[in-house]
Short mmCIF file of C-alpha atoms in Angstrom, two decimals:
data_model
loop_
_atom_site.label_atom_id
_atom_site.label_comp_id
_atom_site.label_asym_id
_atom_site.label_seq_id
_atom_site.Cartn_x
_atom_site.Cartn_y
_atom_site.Cartn_z
CA UNK A 1 31.57 -15.02 -44.81
CA UNK A 2 32.07 -17.35 -41.52
CA UNK A 3 32.97 -14.56 -39.92
CA UNK A 4 29.74 -12.46 -40.46
CA UNK A 5 27.65 -15.48 -39.98
CA UNK A 6 29.01 -15.67 -36.66
CA UNK A 7 29.05 -12.04 -35.65
CA UNK A 8 25.23 -12.15 -36.88
CA UNK A 9 24.75 -15.09 -34.91
CA UNK A 10 26.48 -13.73 -31.29
CA UNK A 11 24.13 -10.55 -32.10
CA UNK A 12 21.01 -12.57 -32.48
CA UNK A 13 21.61 -14.68 -29.32
CA UNK A 14 22.56 -11.50 -27.29
CA UNK A 15 18.93 -9.98 -28.19
CA UNK A 16 17.04 -13.21 -27.68
CA UNK A 17 19.26 -14.00 -24.44
CA UNK A 18 18.25 -10.84 -23.08
CA UNK A 19 14.52 -11.36 -23.58
CA UNK A 20 14.49 -15.01 -22.17
CA UNK A 21 16.11 -13.33 -19.19
CA UNK A 22 13.21 -11.40 -18.75
CA UNK A 23 11.12 -14.29 -18.61
CA UNK A 24 12.65 -16.48 -16.69
CA UNK A 25 10.33 -18.35 -14.41
CA UNK A 26 10.48 -17.99 -10.42
CA UNK A 27 11.15 -20.97 -8.40
CA UNK A 28 8.87 -20.82 -5.09
CA UNK A 29 11.69 -22.30 -2.91
CA UNK A 30 14.50 -19.83 -3.91
CA UNK A 31 15.34 -16.03 -3.28
CA UNK A 32 12.61 -14.57 -5.38
CA UNK A 33 14.12 -11.07 -5.63
CA UNK A 34 15.54 -9.60 -8.64
CA UNK A 35 19.29 -10.09 -9.62
CA UNK A 36 21.25 -7.14 -10.64
CA UNK A 37 23.44 -8.40 -13.56
CA UNK A 38 23.69 -4.96 -15.59
CA UNK A 39 26.77 -3.05 -15.07
CA UNK A 40 24.92 0.41 -14.11
CA UNK A 41 21.56 1.51 -12.70
CA UNK A 42 19.80 4.68 -13.09
CA UNK A 43 16.97 6.28 -11.20
CA UNK A 44 15.05 9.53 -10.78
CA UNK A 45 13.47 9.97 -7.73
CA UNK A 46 9.99 12.34 -7.77
CA UNK A 47 9.41 14.55 -4.74
CA UNK A 48 6.53 17.00 -4.80
CA UNK A 49 5.51 17.23 -1.23
CA UNK A 50 6.48 19.54 1.57
CA UNK A 51 5.66 17.06 4.33
CA UNK A 52 8.69 16.72 6.52
CA UNK A 53 8.01 12.72 6.87
CA UNK A 54 7.69 12.36 2.84
CA UNK A 55 10.80 14.46 2.50
CA UNK A 56 12.95 12.36 4.71
CA UNK A 57 11.38 8.93 3.40
CA UNK A 58 12.49 10.15 0.14
CA UNK A 59 16.28 11.16 0.91
CA UNK A 60 16.72 8.00 3.04
CA UNK A 61 15.07 5.95 0.08
CA UNK A 62 17.88 7.18 -2.80
CA UNK A 63 20.62 6.76 0.22
CA UNK A 64 18.88 2.65 0.73
CA UNK A 65 19.11 2.35 -2.96
CA UNK A 66 22.63 3.29 -3.28
CA UNK A 67 23.41 1.11 -0.39
CA UNK A 68 21.88 -2.04 -1.61
CA UNK A 69 24.17 -4.48 -2.07
CA UNK A 70 22.89 -5.39 -5.66
CA UNK A 71 23.39 -1.67 -6.24
CA UNK A 72 26.28 -0.48 -4.72
CA UNK A 73 28.56 1.49 -6.93
CA UNK A 74 26.25 0.94 -9.72
CA UNK A 75 23.53 3.27 -9.62
CA UNK A 76 23.28 6.95 -10.84
CA UNK A 77 20.37 9.11 -9.38
CA UNK A 78 18.71 12.05 -10.01
CA UNK A 79 16.03 13.91 -7.37
CA UNK A 80 13.55 16.06 -9.32
CA UNK A 81 11.88 18.43 -7.44
CA UNK A 82 8.56 19.76 -7.94
CA UNK A 83 5.34 21.55 -6.31
CA UNK A 84 5.45 21.43 -3.10
CA UNK A 85 8.84 19.53 -2.78
CA UNK A 86 10.71 22.72 -3.25
CA UNK A 87 10.74 22.78 0.61
CA UNK A 88 13.67 20.46 0.54
CA UNK A 89 15.63 23.17 -1.39
CA UNK A 90 15.42 26.09 1.03
CA UNK A 91 17.69 27.50 2.67
CA UNK A 92 15.85 27.90 5.91
CA UNK A 93 14.93 24.37 6.15
CA UNK A 94 17.22 21.51 7.61
CA UNK A 95 17.98 19.42 4.70
CA UNK A 96 21.78 20.75 3.68
CA UNK A 97 23.54 17.92 4.95
CA UNK A 98 21.49 15.15 3.90
CA UNK A 99 21.36 16.37 0.30
CA UNK A 100 24.97 17.00 0.26
CA UNK A 101 25.71 13.35 1.45
CA UNK A 102 23.52 12.79 -1.45
CA UNK A 103 25.50 15.15 -4.18
CA UNK A 104 28.63 13.49 -2.47
CA UNK A 105 27.37 9.87 -3.92
CA UNK A 106 26.56 11.43 -7.32
CA UNK A 107 22.94 12.16 -6.96
CA UNK A 108 21.55 15.20 -9.50
CA UNK A 109 19.63 17.53 -7.34
CA UNK A 110 17.31 19.17 -9.89
CA UNK A 111 14.60 21.75 -9.11
CA UNK A 112 11.46 22.41 -11.25
CA UNK A 113 11.78 26.01 -12.81
CA UNK A 114 7.81 26.12 -13.49
CA UNK A 115 7.26 25.69 -9.83
CA UNK A 116 9.45 28.84 -9.03
CA UNK A 117 7.54 30.92 -11.73
CA UNK A 118 4.22 29.57 -10.16
CA UNK A 119 5.31 30.49 -6.30
CA UNK A 120 7.13 32.95 -6.88
CA UNK A 121 10.38 31.70 -5.50
CA UNK A 122 13.58 33.14 -6.37
CA UNK A 123 16.74 30.90 -6.85
CA UNK A 124 18.39 32.64 -3.98
CA UNK A 125 15.96 31.16 -1.51
CA UNK A 126 17.35 27.99 -2.56
CA UNK A 127 20.58 26.14 -1.51
CA UNK A 128 23.80 27.23 -4.25
CA UNK A 129 24.76 23.82 -4.86
CA UNK A 130 21.68 22.51 -6.82
CA UNK A 131 20.77 22.88 -10.34
CA UNK A 132 17.58 23.51 -12.49
CA UNK A 133 15.17 21.80 -14.97
CA UNK A 134 12.78 23.74 -17.01
CA UNK A 135 9.80 21.08 -16.00
CA UNK A 136 10.03 18.64 -13.03
CA UNK A 137 7.37 16.77 -15.11
CA UNK A 138 9.59 17.26 -18.52
CA UNK A 139 12.53 15.62 -16.73
CA UNK A 140 10.88 12.51 -15.37
CA UNK A 141 9.39 11.92 -18.60
CA UNK A 142 12.41 12.34 -20.85
CA UNK A 143 14.67 10.25 -17.95
CA UNK A 144 12.53 7.56 -18.34
CA UNK A 145 12.34 7.31 -22.31
CA UNK A 146 16.31 7.71 -22.00
CA UNK A 147 16.02 4.46 -19.80
CA UNK A 148 15.88 5.37 -16.31
CA UNK A 149 13.71 4.09 -13.79
CA UNK A 150 11.49 6.12 -11.47
CA UNK A 151 10.43 5.89 -7.72
CA UNK A 152 7.95 7.94 -6.39
CA UNK A 153 8.18 7.47 -2.39
CA UNK B 1 29.65 -8.90 -49.24
CA UNK B 2 30.95 -5.91 -48.17
CA UNK B 3 27.86 -4.33 -48.08
CA UNK B 4 26.69 -7.06 -45.94
CA UNK B 5 29.72 -6.39 -43.28
CA UNK B 6 28.99 -2.89 -43.88
CA UNK B 7 25.25 -3.02 -42.75
CA UNK B 8 26.13 -5.03 -40.00
CA UNK B 9 28.60 -2.96 -38.58
CA UNK B 10 26.22 0.08 -38.64
CA UNK B 11 23.47 -2.11 -36.70
CA UNK B 12 26.21 -2.91 -34.00
CA UNK B 13 27.24 1.00 -34.07
CA UNK B 14 23.67 1.92 -33.40
CA UNK B 15 22.81 -0.62 -30.43
CA UNK B 16 26.22 0.40 -28.95
CA UNK B 17 25.85 4.25 -29.53
CA UNK B 18 22.53 3.69 -27.67
CA UNK B 19 24.18 1.97 -24.83
CA UNK B 20 26.93 4.66 -24.98
CA UNK B 21 24.45 7.40 -24.49
CA UNK B 22 22.58 6.07 -21.42
CA UNK B 23 26.12 6.05 -19.68
CA UNK B 24 27.85 9.61 -20.48
CA UNK B 25 28.78 11.07 -17.29
CA UNK B 26 27.69 14.24 -15.96
CA UNK B 27 29.65 17.37 -15.85
CA UNK B 28 29.18 19.48 -12.40
CA UNK B 29 29.75 22.78 -14.33
CA UNK B 30 26.96 22.06 -16.89
CA UNK B 31 23.21 21.67 -17.10
CA UNK B 32 22.54 18.35 -15.45
CA UNK B 33 18.91 18.13 -16.80
CA UNK B 34 17.92 15.67 -19.27
CA UNK B 35 18.19 16.16 -22.93
CA UNK B 36 15.49 15.71 -25.45
CA UNK B 37 16.99 13.65 -28.49
CA UNK B 38 13.98 11.66 -29.27
CA UNK B 39 11.21 12.30 -32.15
CA UNK B 40 8.66 12.10 -29.87
CA UNK B 41 7.79 11.06 -26.11
CA UNK B 42 4.77 9.21 -24.90
CA UNK B 43 3.77 9.61 -20.94
CA UNK B 44 0.95 8.21 -18.74
CA UNK B 45 -0.60 10.07 -15.97
CA UNK B 46 -2.03 8.24 -13.20
CA UNK B 47 -4.81 9.96 -10.85
CA UNK B 48 -6.43 7.68 -8.40
CA UNK B 49 -7.30 10.81 -5.80
CA UNK B 50 -10.71 12.82 -5.28
CA UNK B 51 -8.65 15.56 -3.27
CA UNK B 52 -9.41 18.86 -5.48
CA UNK B 53 -5.80 19.75 -4.37
CA UNK B 54 -4.19 16.57 -6.28
CA UNK B 55 -6.92 16.65 -9.31
CA UNK B 56 -5.71 20.30 -10.02
CA UNK B 57 -1.61 19.42 -9.85
CA UNK B 58 -2.08 16.51 -12.43
CA UNK B 59 -4.12 18.77 -14.90
CA UNK B 60 -1.77 21.25 -14.21
CA UNK B 61 1.32 18.89 -14.25
CA UNK B 62 0.25 17.47 -17.86
CA UNK B 63 -0.04 20.98 -19.08
CA UNK B 64 3.66 21.62 -18.00
CA UNK B 65 4.98 18.54 -19.47
CA UNK B 66 3.29 19.47 -22.71
CA UNK B 67 4.52 23.08 -22.67
CA UNK B 68 8.45 21.71 -21.39
CA UNK B 69 10.73 23.41 -24.08
CA UNK B 70 12.20 20.10 -24.21
CA UNK B 71 8.92 18.08 -25.04
CA UNK B 72 6.58 20.85 -26.83
CA UNK B 73 4.90 19.38 -30.27
CA UNK B 74 6.64 15.76 -29.23
CA UNK B 75 4.58 14.24 -26.32
CA UNK B 76 1.48 12.34 -26.62
CA UNK B 77 -0.14 11.82 -23.19
CA UNK B 78 -2.87 9.77 -21.45
CA UNK B 79 -4.73 10.44 -18.20
CA UNK B 80 -5.46 7.16 -16.89
CA UNK B 81 -8.35 7.81 -14.24
CA UNK B 82 -9.25 5.22 -11.41
CA UNK B 83 -10.65 4.84 -7.72
CA UNK B 84 -11.67 7.91 -6.06
CA UNK B 85 -9.66 9.97 -9.21
CA UNK B 86 -13.33 9.37 -11.04
CA UNK B 87 -14.41 12.73 -9.37
CA UNK B 88 -12.33 14.83 -12.23
CA UNK B 89 -14.72 13.17 -15.05
CA UNK B 90 -18.16 13.76 -13.35
CA UNK B 91 -20.23 16.30 -14.86
CA UNK B 92 -20.64 17.77 -11.20
CA UNK B 93 -17.67 18.75 -10.87
CA UNK B 94 -15.86 21.77 -12.17
CA UNK B 95 -12.78 20.01 -14.28
CA UNK B 96 -14.23 20.24 -17.61
CA UNK B 97 -12.79 23.23 -19.29
CA UNK B 98 -9.08 22.23 -17.97
CA UNK B 99 -9.97 18.61 -19.40
CA UNK B 100 -11.20 20.14 -22.77
CA UNK B 101 -7.98 22.17 -23.09
CA UNK B 102 -5.91 19.06 -22.26
CA UNK B 103 -7.58 16.94 -24.81
CA UNK B 104 -7.19 19.56 -27.47
CA UNK B 105 -3.71 19.29 -27.16
CA UNK B 106 -4.06 15.31 -28.08
CA UNK B 107 -4.38 13.94 -24.16
CA UNK B 108 -6.32 10.85 -24.10
CA UNK B 109 -9.08 10.84 -21.09
CA UNK B 110 -9.60 7.05 -20.09
CA UNK B 111 -11.39 6.13 -17.16
CA UNK B 112 -11.06 2.71 -15.37
CA UNK B 113 -14.90 0.70 -15.81
CA UNK B 114 -13.73 -1.75 -12.87
CA UNK B 115 -14.26 1.56 -10.71
CA UNK B 116 -17.45 2.20 -12.24
CA UNK B 117 -18.73 -1.29 -11.62
CA UNK B 118 -17.67 -1.10 -7.85
CA UNK B 119 -18.76 2.49 -7.18
CA UNK B 120 -22.03 1.80 -8.81
CA UNK B 121 -21.42 5.09 -11.12
CA UNK B 122 -23.09 5.03 -14.36
CA UNK B 123 -21.51 6.62 -17.64
CA UNK B 124 -24.30 9.39 -17.91
CA UNK B 125 -22.56 10.83 -14.53
CA UNK B 126 -19.27 11.41 -16.80
CA UNK B 127 -18.55 14.18 -19.38
CA UNK B 128 -19.40 12.67 -22.74
CA UNK B 129 -15.98 13.16 -24.31
CA UNK B 130 -13.99 10.93 -22.31
CA UNK B 131 -13.18 7.44 -23.01
CA UNK B 132 -12.81 4.24 -21.01
CA UNK B 133 -10.82 1.26 -20.29
CA UNK B 134 -11.33 -2.22 -18.67
CA UNK B 135 -9.35 -1.44 -15.65
CA UNK B 136 -7.20 1.70 -15.24
CA UNK B 137 -4.25 -0.45 -13.86
CA UNK B 138 -4.27 -2.75 -16.76
CA UNK B 139 -3.98 0.13 -18.90
CA UNK B 140 -0.88 1.61 -16.93
CA UNK B 141 0.89 -1.33 -17.17
CA UNK B 142 0.09 -2.17 -20.85
CA UNK B 143 1.14 1.29 -21.87
CA UNK B 144 4.81 1.09 -19.73
CA UNK B 145 5.39 -2.13 -21.44
CA UNK B 146 4.86 -0.46 -24.83
CA UNK B 147 7.23 1.95 -24.02
CA UNK B 148 5.36 5.08 -22.28
CA UNK B 149 7.14 7.04 -19.06
CA UNK B 150 4.77 7.02 -16.18
CA UNK B 151 3.99 9.89 -13.81
CA UNK B 152 1.94 9.60 -10.51
CA UNK B 153 1.76 13.00 -9.32
CA UNK C 1 24.99 -15.26 -49.00
CA UNK C 2 21.30 -14.40 -49.41
CA UNK C 3 20.81 -16.53 -46.21
CA UNK C 4 22.64 -13.74 -44.14
CA UNK C 5 21.04 -11.00 -45.88
CA UNK C 6 17.68 -12.26 -45.35
CA UNK C 7 18.74 -12.48 -41.51
CA UNK C 8 19.85 -9.50 -41.66
CA UNK C 9 16.84 -7.86 -43.25
CA UNK C 10 14.77 -10.05 -40.60
CA UNK C 11 16.47 -8.66 -37.90
CA UNK C 12 16.38 -4.86 -38.98
CA UNK C 13 12.61 -5.30 -40.01
CA UNK C 14 11.98 -6.54 -36.58
CA UNK C 15 13.62 -3.66 -34.71
CA UNK C 16 12.03 -1.05 -36.84
CA UNK C 17 8.46 -2.52 -36.89
CA UNK C 18 8.98 -2.41 -33.12
CA UNK C 19 9.69 1.39 -33.20
CA UNK C 20 6.88 1.83 -35.63
CA UNK C 21 4.22 0.16 -33.50
CA UNK C 22 5.59 2.51 -30.56
CA UNK C 23 4.61 5.32 -33.01
CA UNK C 24 1.14 4.59 -34.40
CA UNK C 25 -1.35 7.69 -34.31
CA UNK C 26 -4.66 7.42 -32.19
CA UNK C 27 -7.66 7.83 -34.56
CA UNK C 28 -10.42 10.08 -32.47
CA UNK C 29 -13.16 7.82 -33.09
CA UNK C 30 -11.89 4.46 -31.77
CA UNK C 31 -10.95 2.77 -28.95
CA UNK C 32 -8.21 5.11 -27.45
CA UNK C 33 -6.85 2.58 -24.71
CA UNK C 34 -3.92 0.17 -25.16
CA UNK C 35 -3.89 -3.34 -27.09
CA UNK C 36 -1.88 -5.99 -25.25
CA UNK C 37 -0.04 -7.52 -27.96
CA UNK C 38 2.69 -9.14 -25.96
CA UNK C 39 2.78 -12.84 -24.94
CA UNK C 40 3.91 -11.68 -21.29
CA UNK C 41 3.56 -8.47 -18.97
CA UNK C 42 5.54 -7.94 -15.69
CA UNK C 43 4.63 -5.40 -12.99
CA UNK C 44 6.05 -4.20 -9.39
CA UNK C 45 3.59 -3.15 -6.96
CA UNK C 46 4.96 -0.22 -4.59
CA UNK C 47 3.30 -0.13 -1.39
CA UNK C 48 5.22 1.98 1.42
CA UNK C 49 2.07 3.26 3.36
CA UNK C 50 0.32 1.76 6.63
CA UNK C 51 -3.12 3.43 5.83
CA UNK C 52 -5.92 0.39 5.78
CA UNK C 53 -7.53 2.12 2.68
CA UNK C 54 -4.14 2.23 0.85
CA UNK C 55 -3.29 -1.27 1.78
CA UNK C 56 -6.61 -2.11 0.35
CA UNK C 57 -6.71 -0.13 -3.00
CA UNK C 58 -3.48 -1.75 -3.31
CA UNK C 59 -4.43 -5.46 -2.92
CA UNK C 60 -7.61 -4.85 -5.15
CA UNK C 61 -5.41 -3.06 -7.89
CA UNK C 62 -3.13 -5.83 -8.26
CA UNK C 63 -6.16 -8.31 -8.56
CA UNK C 64 -8.06 -5.92 -11.09
CA UNK C 65 -4.77 -6.00 -13.38
CA UNK C 66 -4.62 -9.67 -13.19
CA UNK C 67 -8.11 -10.09 -14.03
CA UNK C 68 -7.84 -7.36 -16.99
CA UNK C 69 -9.15 -8.89 -19.86
CA UNK C 70 -6.09 -7.77 -22.11
CA UNK C 71 -3.56 -9.32 -19.46
CA UNK C 72 -5.48 -12.13 -18.07
CA UNK C 73 -2.86 -15.57 -17.67
CA UNK C 74 -0.37 -13.07 -19.17
CA UNK C 75 0.86 -11.05 -15.91
CA UNK C 76 3.29 -11.61 -13.75
CA UNK C 77 3.35 -9.24 -10.55
CA UNK C 78 5.59 -8.67 -7.72
CA UNK C 79 4.09 -6.72 -4.52
CA UNK C 80 7.31 -4.71 -3.19
CA UNK C 81 6.60 -3.37 0.48
CA UNK C 82 8.89 -0.97 2.37
CA UNK C 83 8.74 2.03 5.28
CA UNK C 84 4.99 1.79 6.78
CA UNK C 85 3.69 -0.63 3.96
CA UNK C 86 5.30 -3.94 6.26
CA UNK C 87 2.04 -3.39 7.97
CA UNK C 88 0.34 -5.67 5.39
CA UNK C 89 2.54 -8.23 6.17
CA UNK C 90 2.31 -8.57 9.59
CA UNK C 91 0.53 -11.44 11.47
CA UNK C 92 -1.31 -9.36 13.63
CA UNK C 93 -3.40 -7.57 10.77
CA UNK C 94 -6.28 -8.90 8.73
CA UNK C 95 -4.66 -9.26 5.09
CA UNK C 96 -3.67 -12.82 4.86
CA UNK C 97 -6.52 -14.23 2.93
CA UNK C 98 -6.04 -11.27 0.18
CA UNK C 99 -2.50 -11.93 0.00
CA UNK C 100 -2.89 -15.72 -0.13
CA UNK C 101 -5.44 -15.38 -3.30
CA UNK C 102 -2.64 -13.07 -4.91
CA UNK C 103 0.31 -15.17 -4.06
CA UNK C 104 -1.98 -18.37 -5.71
CA UNK C 105 -2.11 -16.15 -8.94
CA UNK C 106 1.89 -16.18 -8.71
CA UNK C 107 2.16 -12.91 -7.25
CA UNK C 108 5.55 -12.54 -5.29
CA UNK C 109 5.57 -10.88 -2.03
CA UNK C 110 8.39 -8.97 -0.69
CA UNK C 111 9.51 -7.39 2.23
CA UNK C 112 12.36 -4.98 2.36
CA UNK C 113 15.14 -6.08 4.77
CA UNK C 114 16.31 -2.40 5.26
CA UNK C 115 12.96 -1.36 6.81
CA UNK C 116 12.86 -4.29 9.43
CA UNK C 117 16.49 -3.13 10.62
CA UNK C 118 15.25 0.39 10.84
CA UNK C 119 12.27 -0.27 12.71
CA UNK C 120 13.33 -3.47 14.59
CA UNK C 121 10.87 -5.64 13.47
CA UNK C 122 11.83 -9.20 13.58
CA UNK C 123 10.78 -11.81 10.88
CA UNK C 124 9.06 -13.91 13.03
CA UNK C 125 6.08 -11.05 13.58
CA UNK C 126 5.51 -11.50 9.52
CA UNK C 127 3.59 -13.97 7.68
CA UNK C 128 6.03 -17.07 7.03
CA UNK C 129 4.72 -17.24 3.38
CA UNK C 130 6.09 -14.03 2.12
CA UNK C 131 9.91 -13.40 0.99
CA UNK C 132 12.68 -10.81 1.55
CA UNK C 133 14.94 -8.24 -0.39
CA UNK C 134 17.94 -6.27 0.72
CA UNK C 135 16.12 -2.95 -0.11
CA UNK C 136 12.55 -2.50 -1.34
CA UNK C 137 14.12 0.49 -3.48
CA UNK C 138 16.73 -1.72 -4.81
CA UNK C 139 14.38 -3.78 -5.97
CA UNK C 140 11.99 -1.71 -7.57
CA UNK C 141 14.73 -0.21 -9.51
CA UNK C 142 16.26 -3.49 -10.63
CA UNK C 143 13.16 -4.73 -11.94
CA UNK C 144 12.15 -1.63 -14.16
CA UNK C 145 15.73 -1.75 -15.74
CA UNK C 146 14.67 -5.41 -16.40
CA UNK C 147 11.70 -4.13 -18.26
CA UNK C 148 9.22 -4.39 -15.69
CA UNK C 149 6.59 -1.95 -15.12
CA UNK C 150 5.96 -0.39 -11.84
CA UNK C 151 2.81 1.26 -10.50
CA UNK C 152 2.24 2.72 -7.32
CA UNK C 153 -1.15 3.28 -5.79
#
């Protein structure tokens, strides 16, 4: 009986401490940024532009997040590409080494199949180490509803 | 007594299985995309540009998400328009049929009232089948905190 | 015994009512926007552009969200600046009064330290009332995983 009460109390404590942590006030004289107290983090990066500057910034942003001292070794990332963003996966474009560096750190590289249909692009035109999803938009939505963060650089 | 222990155990199991599902490792030789295992999904689309290409891409993106085989019949969407995005709702612009097609699929079409005040736009200038929210930014924030995903194409 | 059953029932009710609230259907003849029924809201604004129009729109958007009648007095906001967005914090640029007005309303002003390193910008070049985070991308990810909403104007 006491055991159950104990377990129940612990569960409630856990749930409420979680809520409390999210409402902690900010002290003006301290570090104001976020503290990473979870064991693992997940993020989807959206890329839908063929602009070289935006593509490079997106790839660099993912690497910066993976290297953030607060997230190092704790972050799972996925790059979801749709629309004009497909440029990043074209064999004729110069992003292969950066993509492989990200993949080596566990980043999922996902291309939207709707985009390929709409733009008449064959999978042969793209790097063979990427993966595909039915729609980039659906992927971003499902991931978020599974608890992943989203960044659109 | 046993019943309570059982219920308690089930609750904890539910909570922990949820946590586990979010940390499942990815196998390199399989489909890497997300699997939709929830009964319903919700997403807010943000549109704050008057660029015709961006407007068309946003409307098409929403339709693609609604048609994603993983989400079909399970996705509730809302288009939140603010700033320059108000162009999509102007009677003089050519987006009526696309908007009505989305509305027929349950998409909420919401215009920011702050934008109308700031730009001296009367509601009469906009399609009469849309709805209004006090601020587009507030709408996006509240929806996310209620558990909706957000996409900004 | 009855007390425990009661507590357990209340916990389950709380969890399930939460789930139910998120799946409520929308009535076509009513206000379709979101209703703010939580006591507090949190949002991260991402700024990574040096375009004056985008900077001004972002600052105005934050103020609009803080003033939304549904969120007034209940919203905690943070402006996370990275990449080209660093322009908003430069002493030589004209955003000081708008930033101070936001800070007076509790908005955290956070600059990405990666950006400073990559662009050889000294902290002396920036307003002295801002704060710093190891990476802007990490900050956005951690905040979201702590339950904050995110807006990228």
